[in-house]
mmCIF file of C-alpha atoms and ligand atoms in Angstrom:
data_model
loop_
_atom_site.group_PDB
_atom_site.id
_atom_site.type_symbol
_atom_site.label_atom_id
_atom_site.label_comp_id
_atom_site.label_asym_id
_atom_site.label_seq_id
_atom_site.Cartn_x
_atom_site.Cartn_y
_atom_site.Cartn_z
ATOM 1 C CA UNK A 23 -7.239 -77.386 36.422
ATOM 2 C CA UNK A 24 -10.941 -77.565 36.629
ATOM 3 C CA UNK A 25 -11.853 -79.759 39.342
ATOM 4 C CA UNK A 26 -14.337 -82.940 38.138
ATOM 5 C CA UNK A 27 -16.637 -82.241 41.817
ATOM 6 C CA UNK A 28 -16.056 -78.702 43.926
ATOM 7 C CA UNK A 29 -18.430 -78.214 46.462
ATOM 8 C CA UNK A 30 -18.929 -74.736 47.989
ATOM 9 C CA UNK A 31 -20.106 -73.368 51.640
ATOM 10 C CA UNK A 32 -22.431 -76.552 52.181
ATOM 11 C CA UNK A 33 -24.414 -76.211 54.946
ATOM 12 C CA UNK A 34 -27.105 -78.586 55.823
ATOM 13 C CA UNK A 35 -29.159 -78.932 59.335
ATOM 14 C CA UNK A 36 -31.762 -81.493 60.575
ATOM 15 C CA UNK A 37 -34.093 -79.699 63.090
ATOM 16 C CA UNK A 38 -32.052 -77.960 65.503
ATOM 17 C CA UNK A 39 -28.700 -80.127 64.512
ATOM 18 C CA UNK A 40 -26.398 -78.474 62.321
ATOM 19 C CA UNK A 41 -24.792 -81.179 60.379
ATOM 20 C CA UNK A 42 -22.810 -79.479 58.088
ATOM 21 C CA UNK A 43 -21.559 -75.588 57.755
ATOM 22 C CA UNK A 44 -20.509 -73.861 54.780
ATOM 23 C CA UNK A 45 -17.794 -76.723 54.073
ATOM 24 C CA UNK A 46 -16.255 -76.555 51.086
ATOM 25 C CA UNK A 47 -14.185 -79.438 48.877
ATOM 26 C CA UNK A 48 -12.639 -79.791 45.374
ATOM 27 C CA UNK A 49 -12.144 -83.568 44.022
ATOM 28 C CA UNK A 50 -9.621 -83.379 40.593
ATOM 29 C CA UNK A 51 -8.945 -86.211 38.270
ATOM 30 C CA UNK A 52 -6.395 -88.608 39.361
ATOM 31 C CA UNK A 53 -7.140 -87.544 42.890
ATOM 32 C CA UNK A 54 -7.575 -89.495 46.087
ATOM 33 C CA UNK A 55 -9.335 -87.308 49.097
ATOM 34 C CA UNK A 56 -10.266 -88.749 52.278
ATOM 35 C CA UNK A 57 -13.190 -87.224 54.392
ATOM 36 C CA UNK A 58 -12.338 -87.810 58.214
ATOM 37 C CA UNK A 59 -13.646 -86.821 61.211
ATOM 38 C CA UNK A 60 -15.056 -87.810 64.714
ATOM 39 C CA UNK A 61 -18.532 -89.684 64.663
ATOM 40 C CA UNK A 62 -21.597 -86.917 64.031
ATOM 41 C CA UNK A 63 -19.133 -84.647 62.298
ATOM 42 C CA UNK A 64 -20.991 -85.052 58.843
ATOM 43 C CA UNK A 65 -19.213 -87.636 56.641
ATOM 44 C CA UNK A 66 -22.448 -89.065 55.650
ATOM 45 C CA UNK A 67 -24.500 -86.469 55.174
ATOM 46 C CA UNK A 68 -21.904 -84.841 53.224
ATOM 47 C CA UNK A 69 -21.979 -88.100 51.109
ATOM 48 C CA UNK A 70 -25.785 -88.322 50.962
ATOM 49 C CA UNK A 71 -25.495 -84.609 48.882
ATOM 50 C CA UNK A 72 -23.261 -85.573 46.917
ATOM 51 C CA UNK A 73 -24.682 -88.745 45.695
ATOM 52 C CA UNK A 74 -28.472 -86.932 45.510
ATOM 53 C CA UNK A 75 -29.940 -88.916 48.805
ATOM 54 C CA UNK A 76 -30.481 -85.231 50.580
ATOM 55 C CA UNK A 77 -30.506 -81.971 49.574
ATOM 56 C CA UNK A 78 -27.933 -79.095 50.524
ATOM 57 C CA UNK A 79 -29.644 -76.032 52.645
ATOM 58 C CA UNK A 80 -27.021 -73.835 50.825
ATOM 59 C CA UNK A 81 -23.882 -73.772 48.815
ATOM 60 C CA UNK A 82 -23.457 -74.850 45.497
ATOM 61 C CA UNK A 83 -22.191 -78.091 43.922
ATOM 62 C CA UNK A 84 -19.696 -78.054 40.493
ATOM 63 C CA UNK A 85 -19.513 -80.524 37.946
ATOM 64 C CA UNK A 86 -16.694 -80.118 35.926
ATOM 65 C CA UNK A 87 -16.864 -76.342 36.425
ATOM 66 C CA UNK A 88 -20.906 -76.330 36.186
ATOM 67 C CA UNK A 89 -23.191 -75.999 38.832
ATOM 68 C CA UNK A 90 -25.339 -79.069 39.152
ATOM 69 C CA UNK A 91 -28.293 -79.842 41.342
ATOM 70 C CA UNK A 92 -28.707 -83.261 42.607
ATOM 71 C CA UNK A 93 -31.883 -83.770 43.406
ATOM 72 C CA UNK A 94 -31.662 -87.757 43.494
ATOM 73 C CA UNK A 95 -29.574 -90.270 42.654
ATOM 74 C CA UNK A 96 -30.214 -90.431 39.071
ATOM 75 C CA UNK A 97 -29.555 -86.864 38.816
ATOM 76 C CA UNK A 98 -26.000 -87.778 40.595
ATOM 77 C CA UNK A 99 -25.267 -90.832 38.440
ATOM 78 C CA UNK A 100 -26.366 -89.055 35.412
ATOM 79 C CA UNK A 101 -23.595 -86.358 36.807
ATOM 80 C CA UNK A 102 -21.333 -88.499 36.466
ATOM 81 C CA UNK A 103 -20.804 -89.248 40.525
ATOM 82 C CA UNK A 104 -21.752 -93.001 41.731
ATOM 83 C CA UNK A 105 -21.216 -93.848 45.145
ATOM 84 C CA UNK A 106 -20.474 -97.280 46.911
ATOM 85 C CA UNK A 107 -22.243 -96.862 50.880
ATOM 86 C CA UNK A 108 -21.427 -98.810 53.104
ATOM 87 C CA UNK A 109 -23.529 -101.744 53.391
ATOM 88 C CA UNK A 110 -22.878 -102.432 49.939
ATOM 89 C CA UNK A 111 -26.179 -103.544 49.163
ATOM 90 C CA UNK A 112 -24.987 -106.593 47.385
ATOM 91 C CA UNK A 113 -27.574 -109.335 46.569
ATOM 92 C CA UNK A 114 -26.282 -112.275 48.052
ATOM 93 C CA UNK A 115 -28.356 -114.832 46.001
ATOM 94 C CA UNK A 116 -27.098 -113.378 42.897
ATOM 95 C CA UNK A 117 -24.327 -114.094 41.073
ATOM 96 C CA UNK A 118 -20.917 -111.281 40.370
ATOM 97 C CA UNK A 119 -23.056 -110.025 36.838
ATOM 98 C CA UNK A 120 -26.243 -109.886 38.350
ATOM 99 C CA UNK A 121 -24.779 -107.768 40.882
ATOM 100 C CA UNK A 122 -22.559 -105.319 38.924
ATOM 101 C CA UNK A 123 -25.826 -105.093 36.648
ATOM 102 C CA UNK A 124 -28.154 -104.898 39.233
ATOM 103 C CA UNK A 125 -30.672 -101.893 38.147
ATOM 104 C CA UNK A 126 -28.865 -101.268 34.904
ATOM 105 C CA UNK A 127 -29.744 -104.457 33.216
ATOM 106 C CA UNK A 128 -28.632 -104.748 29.231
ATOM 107 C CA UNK A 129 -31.967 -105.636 27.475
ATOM 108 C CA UNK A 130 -31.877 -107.135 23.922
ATOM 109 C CA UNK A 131 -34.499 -105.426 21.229
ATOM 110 C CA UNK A 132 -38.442 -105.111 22.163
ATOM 111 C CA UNK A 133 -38.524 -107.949 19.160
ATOM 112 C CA UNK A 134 -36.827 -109.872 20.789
ATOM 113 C CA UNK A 135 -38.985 -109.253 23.923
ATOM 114 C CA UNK A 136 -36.316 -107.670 25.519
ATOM 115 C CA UNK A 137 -34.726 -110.425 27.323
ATOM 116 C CA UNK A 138 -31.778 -109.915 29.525
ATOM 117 C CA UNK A 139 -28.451 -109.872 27.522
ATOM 118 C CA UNK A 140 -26.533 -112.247 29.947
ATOM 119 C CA UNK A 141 -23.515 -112.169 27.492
ATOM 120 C CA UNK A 142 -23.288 -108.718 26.752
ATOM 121 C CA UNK A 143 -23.565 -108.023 30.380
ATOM 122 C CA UNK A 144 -20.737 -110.694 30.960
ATOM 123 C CA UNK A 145 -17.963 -109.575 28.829
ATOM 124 C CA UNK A 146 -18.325 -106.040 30.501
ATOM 125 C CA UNK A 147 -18.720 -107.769 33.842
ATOM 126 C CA UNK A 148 -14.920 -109.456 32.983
ATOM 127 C CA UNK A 149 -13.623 -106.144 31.486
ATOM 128 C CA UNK A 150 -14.248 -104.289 34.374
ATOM 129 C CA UNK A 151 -13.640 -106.508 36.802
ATOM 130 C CA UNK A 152 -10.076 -106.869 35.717
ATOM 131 C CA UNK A 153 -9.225 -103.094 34.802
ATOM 132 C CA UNK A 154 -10.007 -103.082 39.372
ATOM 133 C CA UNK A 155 -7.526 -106.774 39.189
ATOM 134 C CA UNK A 156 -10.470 -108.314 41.210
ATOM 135 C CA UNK A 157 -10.313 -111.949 40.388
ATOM 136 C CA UNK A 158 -13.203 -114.025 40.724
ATOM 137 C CA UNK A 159 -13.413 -118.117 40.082
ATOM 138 C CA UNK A 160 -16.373 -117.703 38.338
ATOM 139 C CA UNK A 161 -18.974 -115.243 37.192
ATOM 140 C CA UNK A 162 -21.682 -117.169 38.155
ATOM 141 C CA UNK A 163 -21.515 -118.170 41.866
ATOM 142 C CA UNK A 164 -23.971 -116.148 44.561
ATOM 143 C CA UNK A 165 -22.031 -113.212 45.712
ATOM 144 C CA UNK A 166 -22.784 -114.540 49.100
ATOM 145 C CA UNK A 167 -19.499 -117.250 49.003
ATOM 146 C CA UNK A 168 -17.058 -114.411 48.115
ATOM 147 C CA UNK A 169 -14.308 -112.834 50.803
ATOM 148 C CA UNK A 170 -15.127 -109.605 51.964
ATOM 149 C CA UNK A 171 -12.413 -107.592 49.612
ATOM 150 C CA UNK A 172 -13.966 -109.565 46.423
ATOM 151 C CA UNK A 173 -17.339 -108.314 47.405
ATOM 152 C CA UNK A 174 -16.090 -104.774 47.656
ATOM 153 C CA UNK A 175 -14.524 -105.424 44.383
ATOM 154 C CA UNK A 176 -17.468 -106.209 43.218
ATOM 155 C CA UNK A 177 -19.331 -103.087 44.769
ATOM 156 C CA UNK A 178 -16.995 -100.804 43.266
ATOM 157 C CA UNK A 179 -17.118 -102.435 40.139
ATOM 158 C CA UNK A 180 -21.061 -101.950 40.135
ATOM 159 C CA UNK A 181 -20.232 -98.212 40.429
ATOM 160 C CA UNK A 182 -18.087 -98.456 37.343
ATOM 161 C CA UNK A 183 -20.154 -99.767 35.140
ATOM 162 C CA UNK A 184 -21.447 -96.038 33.913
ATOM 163 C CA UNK A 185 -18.058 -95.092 33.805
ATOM 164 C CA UNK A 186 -18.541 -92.156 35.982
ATOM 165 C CA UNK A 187 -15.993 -89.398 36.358
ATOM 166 C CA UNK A 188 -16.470 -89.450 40.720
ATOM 167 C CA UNK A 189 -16.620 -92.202 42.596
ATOM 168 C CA UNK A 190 -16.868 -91.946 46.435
ATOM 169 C CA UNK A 191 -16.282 -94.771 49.085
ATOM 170 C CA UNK A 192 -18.104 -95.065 52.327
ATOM 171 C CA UNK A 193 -15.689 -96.879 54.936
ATOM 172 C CA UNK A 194 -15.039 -99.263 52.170
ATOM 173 C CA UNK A 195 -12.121 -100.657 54.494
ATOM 174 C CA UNK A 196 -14.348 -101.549 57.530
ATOM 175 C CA UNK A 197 -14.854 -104.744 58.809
ATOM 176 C CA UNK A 198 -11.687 -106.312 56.614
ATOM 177 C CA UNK A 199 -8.620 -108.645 57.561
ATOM 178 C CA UNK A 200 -5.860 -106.802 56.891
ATOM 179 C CA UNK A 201 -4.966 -108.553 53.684
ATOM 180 C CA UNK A 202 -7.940 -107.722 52.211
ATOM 181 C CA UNK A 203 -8.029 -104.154 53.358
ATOM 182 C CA UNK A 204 -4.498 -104.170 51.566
ATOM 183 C CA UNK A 205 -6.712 -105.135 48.273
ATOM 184 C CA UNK A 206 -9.088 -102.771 48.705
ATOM 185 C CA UNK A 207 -6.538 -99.820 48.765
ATOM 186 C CA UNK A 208 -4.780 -100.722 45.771
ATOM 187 C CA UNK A 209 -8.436 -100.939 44.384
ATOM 188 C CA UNK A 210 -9.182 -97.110 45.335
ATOM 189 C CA UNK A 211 -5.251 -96.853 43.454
ATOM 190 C CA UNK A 212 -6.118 -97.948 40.111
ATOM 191 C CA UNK A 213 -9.786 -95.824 40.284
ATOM 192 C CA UNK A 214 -6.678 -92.952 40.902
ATOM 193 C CA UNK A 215 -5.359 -93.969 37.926
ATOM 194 C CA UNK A 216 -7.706 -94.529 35.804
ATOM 195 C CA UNK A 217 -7.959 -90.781 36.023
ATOM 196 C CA UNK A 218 -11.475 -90.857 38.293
ATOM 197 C CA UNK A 219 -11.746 -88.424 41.081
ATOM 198 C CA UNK A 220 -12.200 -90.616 44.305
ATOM 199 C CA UNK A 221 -13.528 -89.279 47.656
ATOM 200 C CA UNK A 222 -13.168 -91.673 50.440
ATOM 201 C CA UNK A 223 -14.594 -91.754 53.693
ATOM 202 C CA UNK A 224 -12.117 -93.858 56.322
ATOM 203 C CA UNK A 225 -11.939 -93.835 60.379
ATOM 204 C CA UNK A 226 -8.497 -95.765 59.884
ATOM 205 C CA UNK A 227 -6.062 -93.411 60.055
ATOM 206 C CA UNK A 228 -3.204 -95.537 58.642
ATOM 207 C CA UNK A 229 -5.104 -96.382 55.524
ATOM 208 C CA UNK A 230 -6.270 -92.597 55.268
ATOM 209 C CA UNK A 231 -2.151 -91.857 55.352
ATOM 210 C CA UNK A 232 -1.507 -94.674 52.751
ATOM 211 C CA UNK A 233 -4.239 -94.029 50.003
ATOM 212 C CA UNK A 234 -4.754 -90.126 50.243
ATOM 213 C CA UNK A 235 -3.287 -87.399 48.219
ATOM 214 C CA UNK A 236 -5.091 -85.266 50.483
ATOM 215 C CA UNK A 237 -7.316 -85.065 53.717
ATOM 216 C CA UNK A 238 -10.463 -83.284 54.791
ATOM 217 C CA UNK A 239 -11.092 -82.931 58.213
ATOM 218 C CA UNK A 240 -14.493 -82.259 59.492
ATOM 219 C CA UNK A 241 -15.253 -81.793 62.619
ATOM 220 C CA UNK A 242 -18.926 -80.849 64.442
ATOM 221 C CA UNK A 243 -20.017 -80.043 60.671
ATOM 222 C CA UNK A 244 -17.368 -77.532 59.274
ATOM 223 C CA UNK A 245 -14.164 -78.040 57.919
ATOM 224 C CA UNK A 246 -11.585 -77.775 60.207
ATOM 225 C CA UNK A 247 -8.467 -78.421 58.315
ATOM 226 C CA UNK A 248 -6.714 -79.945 55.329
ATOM 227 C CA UNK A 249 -3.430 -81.668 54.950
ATOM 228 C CA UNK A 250 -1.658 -82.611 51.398
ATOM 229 C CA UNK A 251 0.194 -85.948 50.851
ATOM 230 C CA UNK A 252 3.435 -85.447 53.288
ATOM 231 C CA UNK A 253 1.984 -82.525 54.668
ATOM 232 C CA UNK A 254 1.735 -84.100 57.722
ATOM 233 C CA UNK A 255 1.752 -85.973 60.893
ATOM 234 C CA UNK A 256 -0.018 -88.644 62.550
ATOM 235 C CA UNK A 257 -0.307 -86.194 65.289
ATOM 236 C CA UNK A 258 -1.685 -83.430 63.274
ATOM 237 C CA UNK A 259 -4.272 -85.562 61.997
ATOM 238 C CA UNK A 260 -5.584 -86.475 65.308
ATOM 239 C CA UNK A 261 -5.274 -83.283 66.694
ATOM 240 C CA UNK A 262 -7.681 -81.957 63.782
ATOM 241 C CA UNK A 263 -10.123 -84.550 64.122
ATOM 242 C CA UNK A 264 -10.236 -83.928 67.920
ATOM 243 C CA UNK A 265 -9.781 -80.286 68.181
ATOM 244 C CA UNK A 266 -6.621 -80.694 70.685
ATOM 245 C CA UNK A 267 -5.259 -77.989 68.829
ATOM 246 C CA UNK A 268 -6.384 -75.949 65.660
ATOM 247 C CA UNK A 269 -4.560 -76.919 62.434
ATOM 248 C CA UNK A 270 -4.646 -74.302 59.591
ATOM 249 C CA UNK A 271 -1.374 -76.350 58.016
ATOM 250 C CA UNK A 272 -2.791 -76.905 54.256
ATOM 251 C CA UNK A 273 0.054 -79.505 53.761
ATOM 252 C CA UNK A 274 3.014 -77.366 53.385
ATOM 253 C CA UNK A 275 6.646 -78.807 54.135
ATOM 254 C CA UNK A 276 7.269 -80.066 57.316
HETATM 255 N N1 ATP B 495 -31.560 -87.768 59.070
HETATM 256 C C1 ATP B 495 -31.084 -87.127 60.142
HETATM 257 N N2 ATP B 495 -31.914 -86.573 61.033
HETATM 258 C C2 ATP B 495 -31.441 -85.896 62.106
HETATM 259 N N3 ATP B 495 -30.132 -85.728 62.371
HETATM 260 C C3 ATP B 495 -29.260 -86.247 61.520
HETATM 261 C C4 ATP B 495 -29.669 -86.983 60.360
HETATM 262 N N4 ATP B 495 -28.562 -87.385 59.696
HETATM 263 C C5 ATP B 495 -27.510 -86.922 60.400
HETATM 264 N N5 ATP B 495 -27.923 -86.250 61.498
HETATM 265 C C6 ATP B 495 -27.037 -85.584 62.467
HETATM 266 O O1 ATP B 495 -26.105 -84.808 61.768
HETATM 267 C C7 ATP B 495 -24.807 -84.884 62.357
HETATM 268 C C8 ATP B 495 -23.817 -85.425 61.348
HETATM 269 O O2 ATP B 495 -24.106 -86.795 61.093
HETATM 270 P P1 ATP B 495 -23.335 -87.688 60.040
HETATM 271 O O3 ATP B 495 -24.054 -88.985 59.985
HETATM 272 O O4 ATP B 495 -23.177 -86.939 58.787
HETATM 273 O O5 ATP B 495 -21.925 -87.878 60.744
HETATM 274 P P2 ATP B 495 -20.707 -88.839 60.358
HETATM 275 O O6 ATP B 495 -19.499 -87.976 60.284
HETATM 276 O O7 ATP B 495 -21.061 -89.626 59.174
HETATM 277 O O8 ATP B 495 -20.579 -89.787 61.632
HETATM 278 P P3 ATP B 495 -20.175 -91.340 61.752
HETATM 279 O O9 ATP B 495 -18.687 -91.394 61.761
HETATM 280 O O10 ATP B 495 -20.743 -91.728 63.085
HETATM 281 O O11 ATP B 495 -20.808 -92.072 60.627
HETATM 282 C C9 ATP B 495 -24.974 -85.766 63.580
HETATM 283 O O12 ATP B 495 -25.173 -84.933 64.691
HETATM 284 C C10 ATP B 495 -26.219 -86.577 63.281
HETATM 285 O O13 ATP B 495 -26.860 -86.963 64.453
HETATM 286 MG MG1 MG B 496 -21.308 -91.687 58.824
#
């Protein structure tokens, strides 16, 4: 099976720092990989290629078998990859469907003077919202009154809205209570099922184990190992992501 994003000896440095070294990754449809790795071991920046924020030194980037360049983050969207980071940047004074819209406004006719389609935009708003199950009161209350898991709800759903084939997730479990980390992971579920291709970045190892069908481990810019679903343990993980000892295991039996 073709894979929908496969990225190939990426290396990237900044100065003398060498953030990332020929790493290479394959996201499929219906797929769930987690990025992990100590801090500085080039998460991020791995993220910021993908999602056309900085440019790869070398290696090449697939799109559904075709190699892309993405030069910005149009040229990523219009890829097909959308990316939530981690601040979210939502606008608190606006409302959910100003939000998921934000940027990609629907615009009636130029007759019409092109005035902002608030129903159009609402009806998708609710469509989308509910294939993720986030449930909001109402549509239009500021963003800024809504729990932390609605607001990544609402995040993600602002990715969605192009309907794009990758979505990736910086630490989009950070900073939640428990129950609503719980929503958020059966969020990045249903993007599984919808058939996306879903790269998540985590530093929780217990969500990593609960929501990935399989892990890449970076560590001081290359990749260092990579584990399949049950492939396996806690300890093997850490040991990775530390270097304590030097995994090759690429998640068979156990
Ligand atoms: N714009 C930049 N200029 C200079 N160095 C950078 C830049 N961005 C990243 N780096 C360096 O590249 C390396 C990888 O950084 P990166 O932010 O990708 O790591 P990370 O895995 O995301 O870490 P964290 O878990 O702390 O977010 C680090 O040594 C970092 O200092
Ligand atoms: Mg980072």
């Amino acid at each position: 099976m073709t894979a929908l994003l496969e990225l190939t000896k990426i290396s990237k440095h900044f100065g003398g720092v060498r953030a990332l070294h020929e790493v290479d990754m394959a996201v499929h449809a219906g797929e769930v990989v987690a990025l992990v790795g100590d801090n500085g071991a080039g998460k991020s920046t791995l993220v910021k290629i993908v999602s056309g924020v900085e440019s790869p030194d070398e290696g090449e980037i697939q799109v559904r078998g075709e190699a892309r360049r993405l030069e910005s983050p149009r040229a990523a969207a219009e890829a097909g990859i959308r990316t939530v980071f981690q601040d979210l940047s939502l606008c608190d004074n606006l409302d959910a469907v100003q939000n998921l819209f934000l940027g990609q406004e629907r615009y009636g006719p130029v007759w019409s003077g092109r005035r902002v389609r608030r129903h159009v935009m609402e009806e998708q708003a609710q469509r989308v919202l509910e294939s993720l199950s986030v449930k909001l009161r109402a549509l239009n209350t500021p963003v800024v009154a809504l729990s932390g898991g609605q607001r990544q709800g609402i995040a993600i759903g602002r990715a969605l809205i192009s309907d794009p084939a990758v979505v990736i997730l910086d630490e989009p479990t950070a900073a939640l209570g428990v129950s609503q980390r719980g929503e958020v992971l059966d969020l990045i579920d249903r993007l599984r099922d919808q058939g996306r291709a879903v790269v998540v970045i985590s530093h929780d190892m217990k969500d990593v184990r609960r929501v990935a069908d399989r892990i890449v481990v970076l560590r001081l810019g290359s990749k260092v190992a990579e584990f399949a679903r049950g492939g396996y343990t806690p300890a093997d993980l850490v040991g990775a992501m530390t270097g304590a000892h030097e995994s090759t295991n690429e998640g068979g039996d156990q």
